[in-house]
Coordinates of C-alpha atoms and ligand atoms in Angstrom, one line a residue:
M165 CA 0.1 0.1 -0.1
K166 CA 1.5 3.4 -1.0
L167 CA -0.2 6.6 0.2
P168 CA -1.3 9.3 -2.3
R169 CA 0.5 12.7 -2.2
R170 CA -2.7 14.4 -0.6
F171 CA -0.8 13.9 2.7
F172 CA 1.5 16.7 1.7
Q173 CA -1.3 19.4 1.1
P174 CA -1.5 22.4 1.3
L175 CA 1.9 23.4 0.0
A176 CA 3.2 26.6 0.7
A177 CA 3.1 29.1 -2.4
G178 CA 6.0 28.3 -4.7
A179 CA 7.1 25.3 -2.6
P180 CA 8.7 22.4 -4.6
E181 CA 6.5 19.2 -5.0
P182 CA 7.8 16.9 -2.2
F183 CA 9.6 13.9 -3.4
R184 CA 9.6 10.5 -2.0
E185 CA 13.1 9.3 -2.6
V186 CA 15.2 8.8 0.3
P187 CA 18.7 10.1 -0.7
I188 CA 21.3 7.6 -1.2
K189 CA 23.7 9.1 1.7
L190 CA 26.1 7.4 3.9
E191 CA 24.3 7.2 7.4
R192 CA 26.8 4.8 9.2
M193 CA 26.1 6.4 12.5
I194 CA 23.3 8.6 13.8
H195 CA 25.3 10.3 16.5
F196 CA 23.1 11.6 19.5
V197 CA 23.9 14.7 21.4
P198 CA 22.0 16.5 24.3
P199 CA 21.3 19.9 23.1
H200 CA 20.7 21.3 26.5
N201 CA 24.3 20.7 27.4
E202 CA 26.4 23.8 26.5
K203 CA 29.7 22.1 26.6
V204 CA 28.5 19.4 24.1
R205 CA 26.9 21.9 22.0
A206 CA 30.2 23.9 21.6
R207 CA 31.9 20.7 20.1
V208 CA 29.1 20.2 17.6
P209 CA 30.9 22.1 14.8
D210 CA 33.9 19.8 14.9
L211 CA 31.8 16.9 15.5
A212 CA 29.9 17.6 12.4
K213 CA 33.0 17.0 10.4
T214 CA 33.4 13.5 11.7
V215 CA 30.0 11.8 11.7
D216 CA 27.5 11.2 9.2
V217 CA 24.4 12.4 11.0
V218 CA 24.1 14.7 14.0
L219 CA 20.9 14.2 16.2
G220 CA 19.8 16.6 18.7
N221 CA 17.9 14.4 21.2
L222 CA 14.8 15.9 22.8
E223 CA 13.2 12.8 24.3
D224 CA 14.3 10.1 26.8
A225 CA 17.6 10.9 28.7
V226 CA 16.5 14.6 28.8
P227 CA 15.0 15.5 32.2
A228 CA 11.5 16.9 32.1
D229 CA 12.7 20.3 33.4
Q230 CA 15.3 20.4 30.6
K231 CA 13.0 19.8 27.7
E232 CA 12.7 23.6 26.8
A233 CA 16.5 24.2 27.2
A234 CA 17.0 21.1 25.0
R235 CA 14.7 22.5 22.2
N236 CA 16.2 26.0 22.4
G237 CA 19.7 24.4 22.5
F238 CA 18.9 22.5 19.2
V239 CA 17.7 25.7 17.4
A240 CA 21.2 27.4 18.6
M241 CA 23.0 24.4 17.6
A242 CA 21.4 24.2 14.1
K243 CA 22.0 27.9 13.4
A244 CA 25.6 27.9 14.5
T245 CA 26.9 25.1 12.1
D246 CA 26.5 24.7 8.4
F247 CA 25.9 20.9 8.4
A248 CA 25.1 21.0 4.8
A249 CA 28.6 22.2 4.0
S250 CA 30.1 19.0 5.2
G251 CA 27.3 16.8 4.0
T252 CA 26.3 15.9 7.4
G253 CA 22.7 15.2 8.3
L254 CA 20.9 17.1 11.1
W255 CA 18.2 15.2 12.7
T256 CA 16.2 15.7 15.9
R257 CA 14.4 12.9 18.2
I258 CA 11.2 14.8 19.2
N259 CA 9.2 13.7 22.2
A260 CA 6.6 11.0 22.0
L261 CA 3.1 11.9 20.6
N262 CA 1.2 11.3 24.0
S263 CA 3.9 13.6 25.9
P264 CA 3.2 17.2 26.8
W265 CA 6.2 18.4 24.8
I266 CA 5.7 17.2 21.2
L267 CA 3.7 20.2 19.7
D268 CA 6.1 22.7 21.2
D269 CA 9.1 20.6 19.7
L270 CA 7.8 20.6 16.1
F271 CA 6.3 24.3 16.2
T272 CA 9.6 25.7 17.4
L273 CA 12.0 23.6 15.3
V274 CA 10.2 23.9 12.0
A275 CA 9.6 27.6 12.6
E276 CA 13.2 28.4 13.5
V277 CA 15.3 25.9 11.6
G278 CA 12.9 24.1 9.3
D279 CA 15.1 24.6 6.4
K280 CA 18.2 22.9 8.1
L281 CA 16.3 20.1 9.5
D282 CA 16.7 16.9 7.3
V283 CA 14.9 14.2 9.5
V284 CA 12.5 14.2 12.5
M285 CA 12.9 10.9 14.5
V286 CA 9.6 9.9 16.1
P287 CA 9.8 7.6 19.2
K288 CA 7.4 4.8 20.2
V289 CA 5.5 4.7 16.9
E290 CA 2.7 2.2 17.3
G291 CA 1.1 2.2 13.9
P292 CA 0.7 4.2 10.6
W293 CA -1.7 6.6 12.3
D294 CA 1.2 8.0 14.3
I295 CA 3.1 8.8 11.1
H296 CA 0.2 10.3 9.4
Y297 CA -0.4 12.7 12.4
I298 CA 3.2 13.9 12.0
D299 CA 3.1 14.0 8.3
Q300 CA 0.1 16.3 8.4
L301 CA 1.5 18.4 11.1
L302 CA 4.9 18.8 9.1
A303 CA 2.8 19.7 6.0
Q304 CA 1.0 22.6 7.8
L305 CA 4.2 23.8 9.5
E306 CA 6.3 23.8 6.3
A307 CA 3.5 25.6 4.4
R308 CA 3.3 28.3 7.3
H309 CA 7.0 28.8 7.4
H310 CA 7.8 28.3 3.7
V311 CA 10.1 25.4 4.2
R312 CA 11.6 24.6 0.8
K313 CA 12.7 21.1 1.5
P314 CA 10.2 18.4 2.9
I315 CA 11.4 17.1 6.3
L316 CA 11.6 13.5 6.4
V317 CA 10.3 11.2 9.0
H318 CA 12.1 8.3 10.7
A319 CA 10.2 5.9 13.2
I320 CA 11.6 4.2 16.2
L321 CA 10.4 0.5 16.4
E322 CA 10.3 0.1 20.2
T323 CA 6.8 -1.2 21.3
A324 CA 5.3 -4.6 20.7
E325 CA 2.4 -2.9 18.9
G326 CA 4.9 -1.0 16.7
V327 CA 6.4 -4.3 15.8
A328 CA 3.1 -5.9 14.9
N329 CA 2.4 -3.1 12.6
V330 CA 5.9 -2.7 11.2
D331 CA 4.9 -3.2 7.6
A332 CA 2.2 -0.5 7.7
I333 CA 4.5 1.9 9.4
A334 CA 7.2 1.4 6.6
C335 CA 4.7 2.7 3.9
A336 CA 2.7 5.1 6.1
S337 CA 3.8 8.2 4.1
P338 CA 6.2 9.3 1.3
R339 CA 8.2 11.1 3.9
M340 CA 9.4 7.8 5.5
H341 CA 13.1 7.9 5.5
G342 CA 13.8 4.8 7.7
M343 CA 13.3 3.0 11.0
S344 CA 15.5 2.2 14.0
L345 CA 15.1 -0.6 16.4
G346 CA 14.8 0.9 20.0
P347 CA 15.8 -2.3 22.1
A348 CA 15.4 -0.6 25.5
D349 CA 11.8 0.5 25.3
L350 CA 10.9 -2.6 23.3
A351 CA 12.3 -4.8 26.0
A352 CA 10.1 -3.1 28.5
S353 CA 7.0 -3.1 26.2
R354 CA 7.5 -6.9 25.7
G355 CA 7.9 -7.8 29.3
M356 CA 11.6 -9.0 28.6
K357 CA 13.5 -9.7 31.8
T358 CA 16.4 -7.3 31.2
T359 CA 17.8 -4.0 32.5
R360 CA 20.0 -3.2 29.4
V361 CA 20.1 -0.9 26.5
G362 CA 20.5 -3.2 23.6
G363 CA 23.0 -6.1 23.3
G364 CA 22.9 -9.8 24.3
H365 CA 22.2 -11.2 27.6
P366 CA 24.3 -13.8 29.5
D367 CA 21.6 -15.9 30.4
Y368 CA 20.0 -16.0 27.0
R369 CA 22.0 -18.8 25.4
V370 CA 22.3 -21.1 22.5
L371 CA 22.4 -24.7 23.9
S372 CA 25.8 -26.0 23.3
D373 CA 27.2 -29.3 22.3
P374 CA 28.3 -30.8 25.5
K375 CA 31.4 -32.1 23.8
G376 CA 32.2 -28.5 22.3
D377 CA 35.1 -26.3 23.4
A378 CA 34.6 -23.5 26.1
E379 CA 34.3 -20.6 23.6
R380 CA 31.5 -22.3 21.8
S381 CA 29.6 -23.4 24.9
S382 CA 29.6 -19.7 26.0
A383 CA 28.4 -18.3 22.8
Q384 CA 25.4 -15.8 23.2
Q385 CA 22.3 -15.7 21.3
D386 CA 21.3 -12.4 19.6
L387 CA 18.2 -11.2 21.5
W388 CA 17.1 -8.7 18.5
H389 CA 17.8 -10.9 15.6
Y390 CA 14.0 -11.6 14.9
T391 CA 13.0 -7.9 15.2
I392 CA 16.0 -6.8 13.1
A393 CA 15.0 -9.2 10.3
R394 CA 11.4 -7.9 10.4
M395 CA 12.4 -4.3 10.4
V396 CA 14.8 -4.9 7.4
D397 CA 12.1 -6.7 5.4
A398 CA 9.5 -4.0 6.0
C399 CA 12.0 -1.2 5.3
M400 CA 13.5 -2.8 2.0
A401 CA 10.1 -3.7 0.8
N402 CA 9.3 0.0 1.0
G403 CA 12.5 1.5 -0.3
I404 CA 13.5 3.1 3.2
K405 CA 16.5 2.3 5.4
A406 CA 16.7 0.0 8.6
F407 CA 19.1 1.0 11.5
Y408 CA 20.1 -0.8 14.8
G409 CA 19.6 1.7 17.6
P410 CA 21.4 2.3 20.8
F411 CA 24.0 0.2 22.7
G412 CA 24.2 1.5 26.2
D413 CA 27.2 -0.4 27.7
F414 CA 30.1 2.1 26.7
S415 CA 32.6 -0.2 28.6
D416 CA 32.0 -3.1 26.2
S417 CA 33.1 -2.2 22.8
A418 CA 33.6 -5.7 21.8
A419 CA 29.8 -6.6 22.4
C420 CA 28.8 -3.2 20.7
E421 CA 30.9 -4.3 17.7
V422 CA 29.2 -7.6 17.3
Q423 CA 25.8 -6.0 17.8
F424 CA 26.5 -3.4 15.1
R425 CA 28.2 -6.0 12.8
N426 CA 25.2 -8.5 13.0
A427 CA 22.8 -5.6 12.2
F428 CA 25.0 -4.6 9.3
L429 CA 25.2 -8.1 7.8
M430 CA 21.4 -8.5 8.0
G431 CA 20.9 -5.3 6.1
C432 CA 21.0 -2.3 8.3
A433 CA 22.5 0.8 6.9
G434 CA 23.8 2.2 10.3
A435 CA 23.3 2.5 14.0
W436 CA 23.0 5.1 16.7
T437 CA 26.1 6.2 18.4
L438 CA 25.8 7.7 21.9
H439 CA 29.4 8.0 22.9
P440 CA 32.3 9.2 20.9
S441 CA 34.2 5.9 21.2
Q442 CA 31.3 4.2 19.2
V443 CA 31.7 6.4 16.2
A444 CA 34.9 5.0 15.1
L445 CA 33.4 1.5 15.6
A446 CA 30.3 2.3 13.5
K447 CA 32.8 3.7 10.7
T448 CA 34.6 0.4 10.6
V449 CA 31.5 -1.9 11.0
F450 CA 29.2 -0.1 8.6
A451 CA 31.6 -0.3 5.6
P452 CA 32.2 -3.6 3.7
D453 CA 35.2 -5.7 4.6
P454 CA 38.1 -5.0 2.0
A455 CA 38.3 -8.8 1.2
E456 CA 34.7 -9.0 0.6
V457 CA 34.9 -5.9 -1.5
N458 CA 37.7 -7.5 -3.7
F459 CA 35.6 -10.9 -4.1
A460 CA 32.5 -8.8 -5.0
A461 CA 34.3 -6.8 -7.5
R462 CA 35.6 -9.8 -9.1
I463 CA 32.0 -11.2 -9.4
V464 CA 30.8 -8.0 -11.0
E465 CA 33.8 -7.9 -13.4
A466 CA 33.2 -11.7 -14.5
M467 CA 29.5 -11.0 -15.2
P468 CA 29.4 -7.6 -17.0
D469 CA 25.8 -7.6 -17.8
G470 CA 24.9 -9.3 -14.6
T471 CA 23.6 -12.6 -16.0
G472 CA 24.8 -16.3 -16.5
A473 CA 27.0 -18.4 -14.2
V474 CA 30.8 -18.5 -13.5
M475 CA 32.9 -20.1 -11.1
I476 CA 35.3 -17.9 -9.0
D477 CA 37.6 -19.7 -6.5
G478 CA 35.5 -22.8 -6.7
K479 CA 32.2 -20.9 -6.0
M480 CA 29.2 -20.7 -8.2
Q481 CA 28.1 -17.3 -9.2
D482 CA 25.0 -16.1 -10.9
D483 CA 22.6 -13.3 -11.3
A484 CA 21.7 -13.5 -7.6
T485 CA 25.2 -13.3 -6.3
W486 CA 25.8 -10.6 -8.9
K487 CA 23.1 -8.6 -7.1
Q488 CA 24.7 -9.2 -3.7
A489 CA 28.0 -8.2 -5.0
K490 CA 26.4 -4.9 -6.4
V491 CA 25.3 -4.1 -2.9
I492 CA 28.8 -4.4 -1.6
V493 CA 30.6 -2.7 -4.4
D494 CA 28.3 0.2 -4.4
L495 CA 28.6 0.8 -0.7
A496 CA 32.4 0.5 -0.9
R497 CA 32.2 3.3 -3.5
L498 CA 30.0 5.5 -1.2
V499 CA 32.3 5.0 1.6
A500 CA 35.5 5.8 -0.6
E501 CA 33.8 9.1 -1.9
Ligands
GLV114 C1 15.7 3.7 22.3 O1 15.0 4.5 22.3 C2 15.5 2.6 23.0 O2 14.3 2.6 23.7 O3 16.2 1.6 22.9
MG115 MG1 13.3 4.5 23.6

């Protein structure tokens, strides 16, 4: 199901027709900053040169009595830095739809910095109706403030109801940019027995072969495999991007790397980074492995029109592996640009 363009009307006089395409951009990490923190804000101009996306967070982790300061801090931050000059995306995570802050968030941000804002991340999306609401509100505010470029919408998948409606959310609006898994809220919504922000759990295990070696018998199962797979399918079926969300244990970069890599291999374009140490990790993980790129390039070269069957290093390649190879070669090219 694709929604008609009436969701964008009325347009501001002279405003361009909104487009549906999600720009092909490198978005390996969506780097979260707390805009009410003046010290962090002062570092944003430098930060913008090193990350793919800067996101000013207005929702969870911002105390209730700092919501206004965060909103105003975001406006200051957006005005002070030319994000477009470095090709860096400027996103915000607004407060939840049933919170007292959401209207002020959108009214202020679109009025003050609507032309600089690329994507609005919407938390706790439960169904397409939540996206329709944001869509209409953005259309009205863009029209009122003569915003020239449609602001895109990114949903966080972090409630059991949201997961049940993931396909309908993915195609709820031509504004949809993508979706992120929110493992912390999702764990709570599902009644999972955890106190973590993403990652595995030592008690959630793969049953091991009693004769296996020690390393194998301590292997962890990925708690998020099912939801990531569902999210990736819903996103790809609708031409939008999937992302892994946060990893909260900053002291465990090895586990963070594994979580990011599993998401990458399953089709995610990037992940959230909450700490500077995770930025380098995301850069490495969300780019294809050089050996894999070399092999993929050999497949593409061996089948110039993408059809037929060839053997490379004893492995059969055909039209389907050519398509897989193209994904890897195209991403490697984007990373190298
Ligand atoms: C992110 O918002 C999460 O709940 O994991
Ligand atoms: Mg959350």
